Each structure stands twice: as structure tokens, then as C-alpha cells.
Short mmCIF file of C-alpha atoms and ligand atoms in Angstrom, two decimals:
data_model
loop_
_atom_site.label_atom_id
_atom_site.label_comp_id
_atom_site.label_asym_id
_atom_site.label_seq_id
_atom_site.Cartn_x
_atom_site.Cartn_y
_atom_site.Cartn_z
CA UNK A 260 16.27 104.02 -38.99
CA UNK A 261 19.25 105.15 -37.04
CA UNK A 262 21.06 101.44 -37.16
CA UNK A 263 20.40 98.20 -39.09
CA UNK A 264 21.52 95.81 -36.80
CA UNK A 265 19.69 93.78 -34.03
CA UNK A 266 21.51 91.59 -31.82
CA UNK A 267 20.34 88.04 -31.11
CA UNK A 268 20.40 86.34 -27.86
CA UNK A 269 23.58 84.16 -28.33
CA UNK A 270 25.65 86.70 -30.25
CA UNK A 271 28.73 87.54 -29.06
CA UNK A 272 29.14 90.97 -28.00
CA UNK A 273 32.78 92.95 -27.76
CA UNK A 274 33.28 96.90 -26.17
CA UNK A 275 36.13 98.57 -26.21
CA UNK A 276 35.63 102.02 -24.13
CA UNK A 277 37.99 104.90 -24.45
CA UNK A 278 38.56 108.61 -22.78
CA UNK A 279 35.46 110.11 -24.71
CA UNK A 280 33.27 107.91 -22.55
CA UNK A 281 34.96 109.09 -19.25
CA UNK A 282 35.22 112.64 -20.55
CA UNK A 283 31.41 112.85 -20.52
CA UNK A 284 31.61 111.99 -16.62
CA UNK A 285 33.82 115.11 -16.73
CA UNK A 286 36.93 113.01 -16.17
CA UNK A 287 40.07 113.87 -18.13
CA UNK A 288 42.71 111.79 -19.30
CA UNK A 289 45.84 111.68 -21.70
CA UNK A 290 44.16 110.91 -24.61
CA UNK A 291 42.39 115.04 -24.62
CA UNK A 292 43.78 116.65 -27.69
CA UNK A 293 46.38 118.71 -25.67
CA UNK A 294 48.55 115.71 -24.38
CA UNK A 295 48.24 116.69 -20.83
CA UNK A 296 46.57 115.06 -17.95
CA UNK A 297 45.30 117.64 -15.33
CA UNK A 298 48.76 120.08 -16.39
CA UNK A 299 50.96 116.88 -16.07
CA UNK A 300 52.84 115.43 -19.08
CA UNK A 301 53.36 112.12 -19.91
CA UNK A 302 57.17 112.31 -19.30
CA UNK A 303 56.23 113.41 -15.60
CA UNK A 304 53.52 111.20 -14.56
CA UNK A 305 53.03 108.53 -16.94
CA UNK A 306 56.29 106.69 -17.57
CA UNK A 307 58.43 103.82 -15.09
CA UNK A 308 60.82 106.66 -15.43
CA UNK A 309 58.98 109.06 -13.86
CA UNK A 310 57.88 107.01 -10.90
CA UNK A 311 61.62 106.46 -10.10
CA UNK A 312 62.84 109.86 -10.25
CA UNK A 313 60.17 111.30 -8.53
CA UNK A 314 57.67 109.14 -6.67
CA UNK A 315 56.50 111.32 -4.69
CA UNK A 316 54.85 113.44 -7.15
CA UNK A 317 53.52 110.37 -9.27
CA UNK A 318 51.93 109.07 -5.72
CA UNK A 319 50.59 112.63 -5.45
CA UNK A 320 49.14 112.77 -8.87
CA UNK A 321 47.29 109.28 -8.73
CA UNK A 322 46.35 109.72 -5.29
CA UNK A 323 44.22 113.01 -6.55
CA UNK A 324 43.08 111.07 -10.12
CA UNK A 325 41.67 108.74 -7.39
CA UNK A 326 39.93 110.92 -4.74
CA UNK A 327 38.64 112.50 -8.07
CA UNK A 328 36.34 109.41 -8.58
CA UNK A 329 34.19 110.25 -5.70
CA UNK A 330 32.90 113.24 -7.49
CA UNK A 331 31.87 111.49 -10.80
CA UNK A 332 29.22 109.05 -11.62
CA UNK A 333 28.69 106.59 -14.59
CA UNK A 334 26.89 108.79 -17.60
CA UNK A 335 23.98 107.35 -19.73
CA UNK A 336 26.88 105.84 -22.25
CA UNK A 337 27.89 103.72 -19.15
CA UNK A 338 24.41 102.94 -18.64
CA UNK A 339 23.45 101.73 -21.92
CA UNK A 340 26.50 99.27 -21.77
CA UNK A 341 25.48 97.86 -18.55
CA UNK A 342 22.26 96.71 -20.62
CA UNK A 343 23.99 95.36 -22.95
CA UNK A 344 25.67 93.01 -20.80
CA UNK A 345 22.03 92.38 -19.40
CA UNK A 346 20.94 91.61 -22.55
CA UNK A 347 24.20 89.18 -23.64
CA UNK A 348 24.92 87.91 -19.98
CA UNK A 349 28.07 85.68 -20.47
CA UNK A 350 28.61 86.73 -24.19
CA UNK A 351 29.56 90.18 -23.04
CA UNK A 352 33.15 91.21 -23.02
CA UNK A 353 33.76 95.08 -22.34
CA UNK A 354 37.51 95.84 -22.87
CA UNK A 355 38.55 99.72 -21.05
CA UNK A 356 41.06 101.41 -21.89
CA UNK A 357 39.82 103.92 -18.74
CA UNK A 358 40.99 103.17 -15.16
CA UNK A 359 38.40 105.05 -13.57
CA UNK A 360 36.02 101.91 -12.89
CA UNK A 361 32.81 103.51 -13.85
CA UNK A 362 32.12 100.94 -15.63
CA UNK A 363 32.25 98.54 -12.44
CA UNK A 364 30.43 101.52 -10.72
CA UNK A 365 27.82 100.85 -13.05
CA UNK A 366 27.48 97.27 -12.92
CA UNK A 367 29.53 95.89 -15.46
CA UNK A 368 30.61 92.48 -14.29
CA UNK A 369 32.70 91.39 -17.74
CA UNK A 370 35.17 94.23 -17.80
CA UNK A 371 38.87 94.29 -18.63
CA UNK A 372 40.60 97.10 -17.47
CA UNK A 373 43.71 96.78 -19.84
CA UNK A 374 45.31 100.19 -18.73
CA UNK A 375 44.81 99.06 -15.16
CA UNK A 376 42.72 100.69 -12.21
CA UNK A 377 42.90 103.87 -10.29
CA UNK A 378 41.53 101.94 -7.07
CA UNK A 379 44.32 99.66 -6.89
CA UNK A 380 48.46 99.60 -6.16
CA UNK A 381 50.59 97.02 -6.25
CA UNK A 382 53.98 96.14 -4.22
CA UNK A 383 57.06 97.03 -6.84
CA UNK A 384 58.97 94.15 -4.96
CA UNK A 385 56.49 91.26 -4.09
CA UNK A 386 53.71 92.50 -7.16
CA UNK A 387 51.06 92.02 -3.78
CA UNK A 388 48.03 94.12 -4.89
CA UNK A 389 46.37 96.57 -2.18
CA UNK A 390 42.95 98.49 -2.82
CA UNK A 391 43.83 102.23 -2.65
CA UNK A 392 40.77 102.39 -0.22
CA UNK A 393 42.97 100.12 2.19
CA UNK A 394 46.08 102.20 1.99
CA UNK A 395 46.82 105.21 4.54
CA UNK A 396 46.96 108.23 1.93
CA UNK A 397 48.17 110.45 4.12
CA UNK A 398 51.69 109.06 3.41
CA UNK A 399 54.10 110.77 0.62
CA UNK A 400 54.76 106.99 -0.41
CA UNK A 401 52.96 104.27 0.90
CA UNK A 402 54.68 100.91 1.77
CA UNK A 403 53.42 97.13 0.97
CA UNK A 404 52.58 95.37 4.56
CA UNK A 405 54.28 92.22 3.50
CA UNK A 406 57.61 93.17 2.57
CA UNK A 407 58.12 96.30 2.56
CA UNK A 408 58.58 97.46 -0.39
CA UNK A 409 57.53 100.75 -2.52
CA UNK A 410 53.76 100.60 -3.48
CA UNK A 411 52.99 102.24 -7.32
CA UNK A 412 49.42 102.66 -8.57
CA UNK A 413 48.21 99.90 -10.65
CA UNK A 414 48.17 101.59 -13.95
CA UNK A 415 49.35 100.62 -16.96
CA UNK A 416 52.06 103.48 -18.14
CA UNK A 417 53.90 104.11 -21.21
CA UNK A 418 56.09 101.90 -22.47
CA UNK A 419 54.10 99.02 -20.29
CA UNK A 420 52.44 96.08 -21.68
CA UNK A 421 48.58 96.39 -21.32
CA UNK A 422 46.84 93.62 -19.30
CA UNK A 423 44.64 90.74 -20.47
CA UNK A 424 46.38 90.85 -23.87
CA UNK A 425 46.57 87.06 -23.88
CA UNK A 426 42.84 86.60 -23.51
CA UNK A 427 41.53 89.28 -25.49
CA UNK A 428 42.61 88.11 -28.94
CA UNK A 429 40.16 84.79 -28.40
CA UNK A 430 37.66 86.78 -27.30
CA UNK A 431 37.96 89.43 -30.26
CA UNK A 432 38.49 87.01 -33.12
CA UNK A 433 34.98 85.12 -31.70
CA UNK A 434 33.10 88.53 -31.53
CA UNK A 435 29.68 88.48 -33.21
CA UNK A 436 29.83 92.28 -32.84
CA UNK A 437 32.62 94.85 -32.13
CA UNK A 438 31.63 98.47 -30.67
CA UNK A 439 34.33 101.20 -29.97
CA UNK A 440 32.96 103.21 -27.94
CA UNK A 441 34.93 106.99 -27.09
CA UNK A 442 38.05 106.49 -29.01
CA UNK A 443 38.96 107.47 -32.13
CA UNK A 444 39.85 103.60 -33.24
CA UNK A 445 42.85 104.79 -34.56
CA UNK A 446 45.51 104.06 -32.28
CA UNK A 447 46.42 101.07 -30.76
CA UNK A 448 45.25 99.52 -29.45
CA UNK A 449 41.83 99.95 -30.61
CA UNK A 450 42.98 100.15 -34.19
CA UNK A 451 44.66 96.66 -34.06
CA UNK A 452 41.32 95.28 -32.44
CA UNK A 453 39.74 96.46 -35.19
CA UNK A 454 41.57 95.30 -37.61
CA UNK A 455 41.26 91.28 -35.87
CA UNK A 456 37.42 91.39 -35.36
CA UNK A 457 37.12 92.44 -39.22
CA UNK A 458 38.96 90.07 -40.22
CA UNK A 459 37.27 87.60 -38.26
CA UNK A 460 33.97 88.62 -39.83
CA UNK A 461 32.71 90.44 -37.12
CA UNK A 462 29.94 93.72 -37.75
CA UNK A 463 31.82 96.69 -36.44
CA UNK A 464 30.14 99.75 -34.80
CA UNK A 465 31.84 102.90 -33.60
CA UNK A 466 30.30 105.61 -31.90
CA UNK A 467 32.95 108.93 -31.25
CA UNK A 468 32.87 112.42 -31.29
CA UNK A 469 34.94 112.90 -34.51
CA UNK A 470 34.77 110.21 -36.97
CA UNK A 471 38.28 108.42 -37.43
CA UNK A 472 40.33 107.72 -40.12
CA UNK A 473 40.21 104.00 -40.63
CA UNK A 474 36.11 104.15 -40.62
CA UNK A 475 36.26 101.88 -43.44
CA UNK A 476 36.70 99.26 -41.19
CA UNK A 477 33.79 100.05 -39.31
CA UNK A 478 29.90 98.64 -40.60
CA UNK A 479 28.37 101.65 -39.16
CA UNK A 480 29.62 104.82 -37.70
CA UNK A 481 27.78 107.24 -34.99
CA UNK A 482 29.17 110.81 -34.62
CA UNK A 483 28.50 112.44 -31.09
CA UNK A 484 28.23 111.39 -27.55
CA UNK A 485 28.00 108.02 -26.18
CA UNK A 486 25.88 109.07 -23.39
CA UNK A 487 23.63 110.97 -25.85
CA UNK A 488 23.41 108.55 -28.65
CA UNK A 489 23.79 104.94 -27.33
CA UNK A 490 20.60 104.83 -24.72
CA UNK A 491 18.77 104.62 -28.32
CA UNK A 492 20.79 102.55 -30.19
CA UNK A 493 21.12 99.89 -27.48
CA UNK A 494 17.30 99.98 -27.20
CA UNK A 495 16.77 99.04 -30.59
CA UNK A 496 19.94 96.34 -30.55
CA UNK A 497 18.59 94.50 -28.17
CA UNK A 498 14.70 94.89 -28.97
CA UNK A 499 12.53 91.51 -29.17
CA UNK A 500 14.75 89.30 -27.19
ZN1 ZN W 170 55.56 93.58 -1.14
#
């Protein structure tokens, strides 16, 4: 028996996804052990900071994270969540911490992308939004057509305040089930989410390379891939409905 649990058709089912799930896809991200993102550091590419002092470069470096997508596809651990969702319908809630949109790729309808999305920018002036698909990339540093102002990808950077926050602490402390999926559940803020669905009473499942710290807090804990190791455990959640 690899888990106990089962889930039942009207349970209410929670994901929060993380780099390791993206990582598998052969996507990096900040959260690798060495701090960088494709050679970049934080301080460069990540921060408000850096987007004023040097804009250029920040549009560069997004602008490559997101021609990047069209080389990767969802993994099995994408696919697996995608049934889950089948399986729970409007009880489904995945929360990313990723902004590559595989999990949209893959079907995912209930997703909240609380770091923000590589396939979107929005107007630093009006706050318009524009799909990067729409925008001319062949520009150093594309403008918004309403008013003219600078453009920045839609991410979420350091020292930003993550999106959906307001909803997601309903949806966590209702959660029949929590799985962190690809992230250590250490940091925030998958440690704090943690910390809210136990206390609501909520069974909590991680499933991560290395096994993290605060583990107590999870019901049952799954050391390896997600695209190797949930395909089976999602089979046997959602057996017999
Ligand atoms: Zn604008």
C-alpha cells in the first residue's frame, strides 16, 4: 500500500505546485539550489529594482523564459493533476507558484498562478494586461497601446505581494485535502499554507525530491518525482468514484 487515503467525490481538494514540478519539464527557476535563474541573480532580474535600472535586460530575460515555453511540455506530474481536477470538478483548487502555465497547457481550468504568468505583461502606468503572444518582441521595451506607458512581464518579483492571497485562505482553511507538490513546504509560502490547512483539519500530502523539514505537518510524505510517483498515487486516490 503506497498511500492510505482515497478521496471521495465531494471532498475538497487543494495543490500547491512548486519548481520541482517544472524542473521535470526541464524548466529552471530561482528556487534550484544555486540561487540563479539561467546565470541571472535575483538582484538582476527579479526585483522592481532591477526592472528600473535596467529594463532592457529584464525585458530580455523574460522575453527568452517565455520563448522557452515552446520547447517544454506538461510531464506526467502535470498530468496526474489534471485528473484530479477531473475527478473533483469544482472542488479542485491548484495554487502555482510556477509561471510557466503548464499547468493550463495541460488542462487545468482551477489554477492560481500566485507568482504570476510568463505569457502575460501588464502596462506599469494604466495596469492594462497584454498577452506576450500579442506584443511585437522584437522591441528592446515594448509599449502599452492605450497609454503609452512601459510594459513589465506579469510576474510576481521579490519584494511583491503574490496574487489571489485574498481568496486562497477560504479556499485552504475549507480543504478536505492539501498536496504540495515540488516544493520543499518550507518556505513561504507553502509553509504558511501548511500550517492553515492543518489547522483546519485538513489530511496533508507532500510529494518532493528531498523530504522537508516541517514533515510533521504533513499525513503522508512521498520522496521522488512528481511525474514518476503521482500517475500511481492519483490512480488509487481517486479509485471507485
Ligand atoms: Zn497603459
Amino acid at each position: 500500500m503506497i498511500t492510505r487515503f482515497k478521496f471521495s467525490p465531494n471532498d475538497r481538494i487543494v495543490v500547491l505546485t512548486g519548481a520541482g514540478i517544472s524542473a521535470e519539464s526541464g524548466l529552471k527557476t530561482f528556487r534550484d539550489s544555486d540561487g540563479l535563474w539561467e546565470n541571472h541573480r535575483v538582484e538582476e532580474v527579479a526585483t522592481p529594482e532591477a526592472y528600473l535600472r535596467n529594463p532592457e535586460l529584464v525585458w530580455r530575460f523574460y522575453k527568452q523564459r517565455y520563448l522557452q515555453l515552446s520547447e517544454v511540455e506538461p510531464n506526467p506530474g502535470h498530468k496526474a493533476l489534471k485528473q484530479i481536477e477531473d475527478f473533483a470538478g469544482g472542488n479542485f483548487t491548484l495554487i502555482t507558484q510556477n509561471v510557466d502555465g503548464l499547468h493550463r497547457r495541460c488542462g487545468n481550468k482551477r489554477v492560481l498562478e500566485i507568482h504570476g504568468s510568463l505569457e502575460l505583461s501588464f502596462c506599469s502606468k494604466c495596469l492594462a494586461k497584454f498577452p506576450m503572444n500579442e506584443i511585437d518582441l522584437e522591441q528592446s521595451l515594448p509599449r502599452c497601446d492605450n497609454c503609452g506607458g512601459l510594459l513589465r512581464p506579469d510576474i510576481i518579483w521579490f519584494g511583491e505581494i503574490p496574487y489571489h492571497l485574498d481568496i486562497i485562505s477560504d479556499i485552504l482553511c475549507q480543504a478536505d485535502f492539501f498536496l504540495v507538490v515540488g516544493t520543499s513546504g518550507v518556505v513561504y509560502p507553502a509553509a504558511q499554507f501548511l500550517h492553515i490547512c492543518k489547522s483546519y483539519n485538513a489530511i496533508t500530502i507532500g510529494i518532493n525530491l528531498e523530504e522537508p523539514k516541517n514533515s510533521y505537518l504533513l499525513d503522508e510524505f512521498h520522496q521522488g518525482k512528481a511525474g514518476e510517483l503521482l500517475p500511481e498515487l492519483v490512480r488509487i486516490w481517486t479509485r471507485g468514484k
